[in-house]
Short mmCIF file of C-alpha atoms and ligand atoms in Angstrom, two decimals:
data_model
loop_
_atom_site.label_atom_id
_atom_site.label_comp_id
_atom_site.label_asym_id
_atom_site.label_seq_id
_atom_site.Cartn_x
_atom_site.Cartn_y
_atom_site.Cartn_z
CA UNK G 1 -165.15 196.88 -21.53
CA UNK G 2 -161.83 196.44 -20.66
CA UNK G 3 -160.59 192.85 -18.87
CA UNK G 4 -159.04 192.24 -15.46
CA UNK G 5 -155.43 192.44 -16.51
CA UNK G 6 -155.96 195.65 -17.82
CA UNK G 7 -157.51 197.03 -15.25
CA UNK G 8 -155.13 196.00 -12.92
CA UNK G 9 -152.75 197.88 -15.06
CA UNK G 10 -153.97 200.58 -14.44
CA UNK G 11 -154.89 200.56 -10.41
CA UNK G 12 -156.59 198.57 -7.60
CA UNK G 13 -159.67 196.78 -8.12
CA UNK G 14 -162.43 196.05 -5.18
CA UNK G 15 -163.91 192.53 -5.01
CA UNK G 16 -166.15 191.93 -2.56
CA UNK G 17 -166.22 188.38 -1.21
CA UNK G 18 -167.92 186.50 1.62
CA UNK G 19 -171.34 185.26 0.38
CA UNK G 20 -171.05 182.21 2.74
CA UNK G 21 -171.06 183.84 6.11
CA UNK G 22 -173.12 186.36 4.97
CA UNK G 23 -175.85 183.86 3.94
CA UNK G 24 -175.44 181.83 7.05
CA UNK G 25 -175.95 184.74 9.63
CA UNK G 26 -179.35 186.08 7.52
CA UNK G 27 -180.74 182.43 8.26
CA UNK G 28 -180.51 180.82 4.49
CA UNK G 29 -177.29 178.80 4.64
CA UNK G 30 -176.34 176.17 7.50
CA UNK G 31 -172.94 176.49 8.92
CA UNK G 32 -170.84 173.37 8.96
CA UNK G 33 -171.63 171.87 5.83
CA UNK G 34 -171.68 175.45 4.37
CA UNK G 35 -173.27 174.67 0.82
CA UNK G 36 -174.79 177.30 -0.84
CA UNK G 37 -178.06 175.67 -1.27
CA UNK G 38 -179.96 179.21 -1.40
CA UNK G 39 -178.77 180.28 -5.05
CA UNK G 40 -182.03 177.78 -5.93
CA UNK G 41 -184.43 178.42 -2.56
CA UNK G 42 -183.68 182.19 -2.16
CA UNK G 43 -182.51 183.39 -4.94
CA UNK G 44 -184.06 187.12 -4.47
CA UNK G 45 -181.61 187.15 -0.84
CA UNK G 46 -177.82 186.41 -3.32
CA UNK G 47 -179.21 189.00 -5.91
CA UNK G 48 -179.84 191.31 -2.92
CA UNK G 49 -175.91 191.25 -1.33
CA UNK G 50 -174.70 191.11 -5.06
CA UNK G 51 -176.79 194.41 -5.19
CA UNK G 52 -175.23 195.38 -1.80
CA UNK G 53 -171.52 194.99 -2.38
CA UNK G 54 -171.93 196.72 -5.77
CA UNK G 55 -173.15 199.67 -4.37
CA UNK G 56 -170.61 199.73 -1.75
CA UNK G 57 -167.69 199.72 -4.85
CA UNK G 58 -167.17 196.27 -5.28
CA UNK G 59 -165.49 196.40 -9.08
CA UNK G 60 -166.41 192.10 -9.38
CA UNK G 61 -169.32 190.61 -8.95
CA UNK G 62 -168.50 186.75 -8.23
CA UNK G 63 -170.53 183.65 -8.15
CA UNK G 64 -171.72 182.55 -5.28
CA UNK G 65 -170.54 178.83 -6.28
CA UNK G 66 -168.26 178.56 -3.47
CA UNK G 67 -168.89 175.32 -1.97
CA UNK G 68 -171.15 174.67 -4.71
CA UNK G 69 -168.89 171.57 -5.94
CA UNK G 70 -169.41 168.01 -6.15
CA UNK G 71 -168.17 166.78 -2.66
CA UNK G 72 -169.83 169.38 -0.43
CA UNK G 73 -172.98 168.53 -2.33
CA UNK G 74 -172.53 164.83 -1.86
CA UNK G 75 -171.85 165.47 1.67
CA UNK G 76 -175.41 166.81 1.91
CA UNK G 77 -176.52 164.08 -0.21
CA UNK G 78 -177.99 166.21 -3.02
CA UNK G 79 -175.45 165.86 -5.64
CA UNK G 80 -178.13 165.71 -8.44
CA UNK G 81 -178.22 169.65 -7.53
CA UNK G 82 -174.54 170.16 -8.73
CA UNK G 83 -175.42 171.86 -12.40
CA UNK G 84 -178.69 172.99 -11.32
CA UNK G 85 -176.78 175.60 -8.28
CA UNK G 86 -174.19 176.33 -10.05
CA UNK G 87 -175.79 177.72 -13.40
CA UNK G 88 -178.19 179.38 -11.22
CA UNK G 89 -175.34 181.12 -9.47
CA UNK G 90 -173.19 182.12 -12.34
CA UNK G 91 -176.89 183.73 -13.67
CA UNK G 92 -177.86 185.41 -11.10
CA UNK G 93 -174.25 186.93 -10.62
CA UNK G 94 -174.70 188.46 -14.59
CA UNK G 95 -178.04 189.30 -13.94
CA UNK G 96 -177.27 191.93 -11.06
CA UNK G 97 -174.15 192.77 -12.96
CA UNK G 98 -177.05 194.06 -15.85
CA UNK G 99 -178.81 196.03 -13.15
CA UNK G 100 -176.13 198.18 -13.30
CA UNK G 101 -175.56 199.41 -16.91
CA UNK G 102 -173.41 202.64 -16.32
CA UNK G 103 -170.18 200.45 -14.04
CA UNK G 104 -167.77 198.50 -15.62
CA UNK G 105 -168.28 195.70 -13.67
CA UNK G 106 -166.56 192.25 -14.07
CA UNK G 107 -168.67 188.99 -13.31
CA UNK G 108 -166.02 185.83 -12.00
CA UNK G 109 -166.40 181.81 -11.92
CA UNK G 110 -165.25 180.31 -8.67
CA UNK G 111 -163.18 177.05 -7.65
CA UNK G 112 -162.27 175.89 -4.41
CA UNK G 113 -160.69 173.71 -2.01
CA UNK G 114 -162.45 170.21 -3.31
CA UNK G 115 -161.33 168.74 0.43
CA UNK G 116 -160.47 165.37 -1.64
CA UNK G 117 -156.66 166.53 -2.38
CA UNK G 118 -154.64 163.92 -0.80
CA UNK G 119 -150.75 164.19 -1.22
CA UNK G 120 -150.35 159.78 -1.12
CA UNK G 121 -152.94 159.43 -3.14
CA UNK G 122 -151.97 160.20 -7.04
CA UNK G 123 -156.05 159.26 -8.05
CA UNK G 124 -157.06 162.19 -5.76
CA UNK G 125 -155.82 164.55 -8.07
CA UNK G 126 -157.80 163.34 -11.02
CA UNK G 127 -161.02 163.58 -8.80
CA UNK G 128 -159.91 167.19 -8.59
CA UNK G 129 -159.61 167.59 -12.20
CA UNK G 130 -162.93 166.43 -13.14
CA UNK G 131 -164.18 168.88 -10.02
CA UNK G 132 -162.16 171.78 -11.44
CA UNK G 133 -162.68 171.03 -15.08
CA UNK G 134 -166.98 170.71 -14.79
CA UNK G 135 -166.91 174.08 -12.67
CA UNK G 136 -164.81 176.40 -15.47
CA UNK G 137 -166.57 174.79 -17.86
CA UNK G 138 -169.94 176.09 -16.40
CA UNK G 139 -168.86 179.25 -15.58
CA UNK G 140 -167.11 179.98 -19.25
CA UNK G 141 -170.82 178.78 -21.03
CA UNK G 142 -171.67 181.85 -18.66
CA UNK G 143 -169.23 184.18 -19.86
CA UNK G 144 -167.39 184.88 -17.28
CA UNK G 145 -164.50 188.04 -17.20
CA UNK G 146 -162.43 185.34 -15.18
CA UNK G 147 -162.29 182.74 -12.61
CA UNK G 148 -160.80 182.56 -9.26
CA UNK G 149 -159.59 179.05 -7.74
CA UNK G 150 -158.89 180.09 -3.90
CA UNK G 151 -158.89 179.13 -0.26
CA UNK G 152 -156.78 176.57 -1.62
CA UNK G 153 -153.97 174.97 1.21
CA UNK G 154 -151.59 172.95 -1.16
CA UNK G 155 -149.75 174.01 -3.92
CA UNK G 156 -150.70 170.56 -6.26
CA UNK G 157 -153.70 171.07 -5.92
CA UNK G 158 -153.81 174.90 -6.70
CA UNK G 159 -151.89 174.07 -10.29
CA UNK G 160 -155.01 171.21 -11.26
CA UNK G 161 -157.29 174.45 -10.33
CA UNK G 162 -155.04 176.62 -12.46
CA UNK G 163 -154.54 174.41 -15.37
CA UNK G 164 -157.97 173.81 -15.81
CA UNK G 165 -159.10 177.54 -16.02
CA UNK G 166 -156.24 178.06 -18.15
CA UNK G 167 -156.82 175.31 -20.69
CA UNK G 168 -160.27 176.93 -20.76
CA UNK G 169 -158.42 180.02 -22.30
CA UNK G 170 -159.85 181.85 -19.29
CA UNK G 171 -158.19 184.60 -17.02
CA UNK G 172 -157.17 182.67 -13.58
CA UNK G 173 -156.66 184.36 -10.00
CA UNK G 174 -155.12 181.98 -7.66
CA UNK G 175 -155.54 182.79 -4.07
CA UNK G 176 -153.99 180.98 -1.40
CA UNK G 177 -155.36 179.88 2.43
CA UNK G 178 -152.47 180.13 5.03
CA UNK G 179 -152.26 177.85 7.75
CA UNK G 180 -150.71 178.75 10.97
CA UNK G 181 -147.29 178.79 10.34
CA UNK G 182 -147.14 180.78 7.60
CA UNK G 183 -147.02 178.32 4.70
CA UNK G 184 -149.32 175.76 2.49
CA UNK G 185 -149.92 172.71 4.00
CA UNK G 186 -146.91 171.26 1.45
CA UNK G 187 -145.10 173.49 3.17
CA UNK G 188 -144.05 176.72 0.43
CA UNK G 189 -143.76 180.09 1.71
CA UNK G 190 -146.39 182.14 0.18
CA UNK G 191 -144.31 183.77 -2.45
CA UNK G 192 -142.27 180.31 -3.25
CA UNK G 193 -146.16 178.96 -3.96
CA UNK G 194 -147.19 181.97 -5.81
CA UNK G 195 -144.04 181.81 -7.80
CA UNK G 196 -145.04 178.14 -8.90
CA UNK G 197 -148.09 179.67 -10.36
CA UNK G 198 -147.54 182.57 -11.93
CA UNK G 199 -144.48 180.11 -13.78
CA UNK G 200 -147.16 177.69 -14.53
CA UNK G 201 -149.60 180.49 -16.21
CA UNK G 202 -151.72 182.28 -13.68
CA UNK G 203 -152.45 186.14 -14.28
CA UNK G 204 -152.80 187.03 -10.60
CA UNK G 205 -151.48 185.13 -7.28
CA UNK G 206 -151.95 186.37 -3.65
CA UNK G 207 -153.70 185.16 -0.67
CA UNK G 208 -157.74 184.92 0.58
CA UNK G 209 -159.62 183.80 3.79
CA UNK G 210 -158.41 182.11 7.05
CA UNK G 211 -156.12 185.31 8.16
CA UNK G 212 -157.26 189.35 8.93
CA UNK G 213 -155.77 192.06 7.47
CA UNK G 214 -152.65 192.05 10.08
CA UNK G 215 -151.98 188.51 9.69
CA UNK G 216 -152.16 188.65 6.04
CA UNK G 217 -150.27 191.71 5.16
CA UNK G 218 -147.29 190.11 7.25
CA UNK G 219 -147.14 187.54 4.07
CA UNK G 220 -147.84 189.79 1.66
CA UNK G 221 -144.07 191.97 1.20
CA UNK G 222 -142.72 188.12 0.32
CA UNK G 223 -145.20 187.38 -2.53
CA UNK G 224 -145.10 191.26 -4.21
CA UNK G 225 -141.25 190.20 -4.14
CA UNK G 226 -141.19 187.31 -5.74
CA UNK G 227 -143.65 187.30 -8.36
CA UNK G 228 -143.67 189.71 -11.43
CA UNK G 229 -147.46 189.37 -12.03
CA UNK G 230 -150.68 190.88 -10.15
CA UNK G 231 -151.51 190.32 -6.47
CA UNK G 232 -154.29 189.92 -4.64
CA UNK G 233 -155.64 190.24 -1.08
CA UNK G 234 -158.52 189.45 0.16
CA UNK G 235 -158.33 188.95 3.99
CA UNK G 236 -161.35 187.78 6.47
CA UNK G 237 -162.34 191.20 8.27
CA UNK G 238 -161.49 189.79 11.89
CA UNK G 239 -159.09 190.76 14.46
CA UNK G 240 -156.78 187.35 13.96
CA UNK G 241 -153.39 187.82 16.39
CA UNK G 242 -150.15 186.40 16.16
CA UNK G 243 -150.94 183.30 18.78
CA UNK G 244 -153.81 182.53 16.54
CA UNK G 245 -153.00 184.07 12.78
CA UNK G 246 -156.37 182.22 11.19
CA UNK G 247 -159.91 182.54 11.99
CA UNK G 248 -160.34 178.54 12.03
CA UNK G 249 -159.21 178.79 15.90
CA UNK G 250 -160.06 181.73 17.67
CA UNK G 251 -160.92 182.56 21.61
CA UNK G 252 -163.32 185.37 22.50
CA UNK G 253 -162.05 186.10 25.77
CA UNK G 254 -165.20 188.20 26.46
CA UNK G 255 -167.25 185.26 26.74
CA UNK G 256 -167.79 182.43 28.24
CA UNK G 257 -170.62 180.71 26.64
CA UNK G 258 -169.36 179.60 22.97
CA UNK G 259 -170.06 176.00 23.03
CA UNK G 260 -167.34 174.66 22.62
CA UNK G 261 -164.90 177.34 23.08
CA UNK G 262 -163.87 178.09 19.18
CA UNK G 263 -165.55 181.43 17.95
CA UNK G 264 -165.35 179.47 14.78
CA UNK G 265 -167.29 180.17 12.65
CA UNK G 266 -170.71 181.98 14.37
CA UNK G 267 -169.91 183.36 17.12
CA UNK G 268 -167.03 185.54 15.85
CA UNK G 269 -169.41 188.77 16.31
CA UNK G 270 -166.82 190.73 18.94
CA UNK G 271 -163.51 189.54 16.96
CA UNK G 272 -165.29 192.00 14.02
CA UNK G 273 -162.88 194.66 12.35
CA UNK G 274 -164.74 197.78 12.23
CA UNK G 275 -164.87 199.36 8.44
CA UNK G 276 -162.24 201.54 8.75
CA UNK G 277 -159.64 198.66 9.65
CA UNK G 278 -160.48 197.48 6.38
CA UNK G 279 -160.23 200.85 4.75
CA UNK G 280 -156.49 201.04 6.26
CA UNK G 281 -155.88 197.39 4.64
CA UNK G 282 -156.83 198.44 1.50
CA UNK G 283 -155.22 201.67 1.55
CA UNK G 284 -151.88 199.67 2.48
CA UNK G 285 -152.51 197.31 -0.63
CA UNK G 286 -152.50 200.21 -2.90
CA UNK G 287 -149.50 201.50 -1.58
CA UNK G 288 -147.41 197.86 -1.91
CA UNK G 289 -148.58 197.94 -5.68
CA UNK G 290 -150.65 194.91 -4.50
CA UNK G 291 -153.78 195.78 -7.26
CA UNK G 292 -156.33 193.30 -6.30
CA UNK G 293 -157.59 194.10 -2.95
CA UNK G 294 -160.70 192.75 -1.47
CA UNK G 295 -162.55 191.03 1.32
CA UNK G 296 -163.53 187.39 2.19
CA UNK G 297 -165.91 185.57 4.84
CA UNK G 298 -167.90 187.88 7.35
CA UNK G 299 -167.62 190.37 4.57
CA UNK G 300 -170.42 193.30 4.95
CA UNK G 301 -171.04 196.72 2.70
CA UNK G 302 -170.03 198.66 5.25
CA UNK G 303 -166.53 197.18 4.87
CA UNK G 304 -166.73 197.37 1.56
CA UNK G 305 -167.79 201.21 0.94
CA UNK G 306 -164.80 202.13 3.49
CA UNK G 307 -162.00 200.17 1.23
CA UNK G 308 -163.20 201.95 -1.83
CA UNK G 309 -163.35 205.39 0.23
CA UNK G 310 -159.57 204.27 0.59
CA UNK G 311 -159.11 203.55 -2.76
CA UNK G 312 -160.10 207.23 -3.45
CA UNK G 313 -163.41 206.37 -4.88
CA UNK G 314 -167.23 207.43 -3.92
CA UNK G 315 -169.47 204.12 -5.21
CA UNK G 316 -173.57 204.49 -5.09
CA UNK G 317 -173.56 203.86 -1.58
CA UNK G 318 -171.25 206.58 -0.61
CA UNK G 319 -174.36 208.54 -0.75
CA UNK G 320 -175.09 207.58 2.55
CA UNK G 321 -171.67 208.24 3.79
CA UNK G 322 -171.08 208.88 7.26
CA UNK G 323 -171.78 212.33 8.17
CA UNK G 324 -171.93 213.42 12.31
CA UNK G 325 -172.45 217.21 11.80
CA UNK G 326 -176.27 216.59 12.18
CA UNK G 327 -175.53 214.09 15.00
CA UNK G 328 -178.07 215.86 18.29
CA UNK G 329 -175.36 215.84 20.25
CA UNK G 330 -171.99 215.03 18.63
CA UNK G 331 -172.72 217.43 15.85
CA UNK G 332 -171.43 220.39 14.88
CA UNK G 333 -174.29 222.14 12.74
CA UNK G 334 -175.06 225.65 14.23
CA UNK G 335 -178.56 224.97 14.14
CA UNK G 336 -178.23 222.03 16.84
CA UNK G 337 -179.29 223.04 20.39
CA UNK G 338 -176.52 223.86 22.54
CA UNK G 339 -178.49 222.14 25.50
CA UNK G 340 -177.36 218.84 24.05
CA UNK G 341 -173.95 219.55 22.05
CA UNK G 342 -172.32 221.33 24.69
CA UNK G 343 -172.75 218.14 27.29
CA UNK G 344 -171.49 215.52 24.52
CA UNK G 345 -169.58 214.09 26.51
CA UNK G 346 -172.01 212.69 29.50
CA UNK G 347 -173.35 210.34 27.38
ZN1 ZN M 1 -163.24 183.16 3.36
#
């Protein structure tokens, strides 16, 4: 067993992200508050996905404690659940990592945005701190490979994440959210806030969430620049533009029944990138030396399998990889009735 830096030494490595929207459209997880209550009341449904994005070539298995901190439970009002969902996570994580005995697979903590940062308000970053610090300190009991603090929006808040995973002696990926114009919310460029943290100790910087793969790899050049360390990309498989870069405000002007009007965040079904969109994102990582490539909310295997496919790799579930010779009437197998090949077309 070799550990994340050294992988990413030697190439790219898949992580497959997204456990959030994934949960909320199968029915177990309520969008809005988006706490991942079902790592205690379905159980059986996160082991299932972890299953899923394994097969497809996801090299990480990650804990589904995103969202799993101490102010989205309190906004729910079921803070007593804190340690309870978040061991449960981090277990059932290592226990589908054990299902499969003959990948190296790596099993990662998770922080996030606490949503109690404020910049005039020097207390709110010791309410971080204890939020940060109880999380690593869960997930290193579990024995994590590493942790990754991300769809963090301010720098200052980013380094409390980082220092606490590193004074845990753990591995830290820090991974960015980018707002609409193209910087934190303290206002860094991307590679000026990646900078910060790779001086300040983290082992691999990039970007996650809010932006697709177009919007994100626009950022991405000024971060491989600027930094000397590993980088990471993990872009939301949607089809963000340059009028509106992040999924967090989005029009679907095929429709005129979201309420509201903001495809945000369930009714984002015809903004979908199609698998091999990601494929040509990951592809494009591995080319810009940017190692840690993945995917982040609407995530789905079928994205997944493609970026690996990219990556020059054939997980378990390439099995079942896309084959159209046998299709009745878009195939090519000589055995297939001309009545129906040779009027493909008319469909
Ligand atoms: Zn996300």
């Amino acid at each position: 067993m070799s550990n994340l830096i050294s992988r990413l030494n030697k190439g790219p490595i898949l992580c497959a992200e997204g456990y959030l929207f994934a949960m909320e459209r199968r029915g177990y997880l309520q969008a809005g508050a988006f706490v991942p209550e079902v790592v205690l009341e379905h159980p059986e449904v996160v082991s299932q996905l972890h299953r899923e994005f394994i097969r497809a070539g996801s090299d990480v298995v990650q804990a589904f404690t995103y969202y799993g901190h101490r102010e989205k439970l309190r906004i729910i009002g079921k803070e007593d659940l804190l340690e309870p969902l978040q061991k449960n996570a981090l277990q059932i994580a290592k226990d589908a990592a054990k299902e499969f005995k003959d990948l190296d697979l790596m099993v990662c903590g998770d922080v996030a945005n606490t949503n109690v940062y404020d910049p005039n308000d020097s207390n709110s970053l010791k309410e971080c701190q204890k939020m940060f610090e109880e999380q690593v300190s869960w997930a290193k009991e579990a024995g994590v490979d590493f942790i990754i603090a991300e769809t963090i929006t301010w720098v200052e808040e980013m380094k409390v994440a980082l220092k606490a995973i590193k004074d845990a002696g753990l591995i830290a990926v820090c991974n960015y959210a980018i707002w609409r114009n193209g910087l934190t919310r303290d206002e860094y460029t991307p590679g000026d806030a990646c900078k910060i943290l790779e001086d300040n100790g983290a082992d691999v910087v990039g970007l996650n969430c809010f932006r697709g793969p177009k919007m994100m790899m626009k950022l991405l050049p000024e971060i491989r620049e600027k930094v000397s360390c590993h980088v990471a990309a993990l872009p939301v498989p949607y089809r963000t533009t340059e009028k509106d870069p992040g999924f967090l405000n989005q029009t679907d002007e095929g429709c005129d029944c979201i309420p509201g009007g903001n495809a945000f965040p369930v009714a984002l079904d015809n903004l979908y990138c199609n698998r091999f969109e990601m494929g040509k994102f990951a592809k494009e990582c591995a080319e810009k030396k940017i190692n840690f490539i993945g995917i982040c909310c609407g995530a789905e295997p079928h994205h997944v399998r493609e970026m690996a496919v990219a990556l020059g790799r054939k997980p378990i579930a390439y099995k079942y990889y896309p084959d159209m010779s046998k299709h009745y009437t878009h195939g090519t197998d000589p055995t297939l009735k001309n009545l129906n090949t040779k009027v493909s077309k008319s469909f």
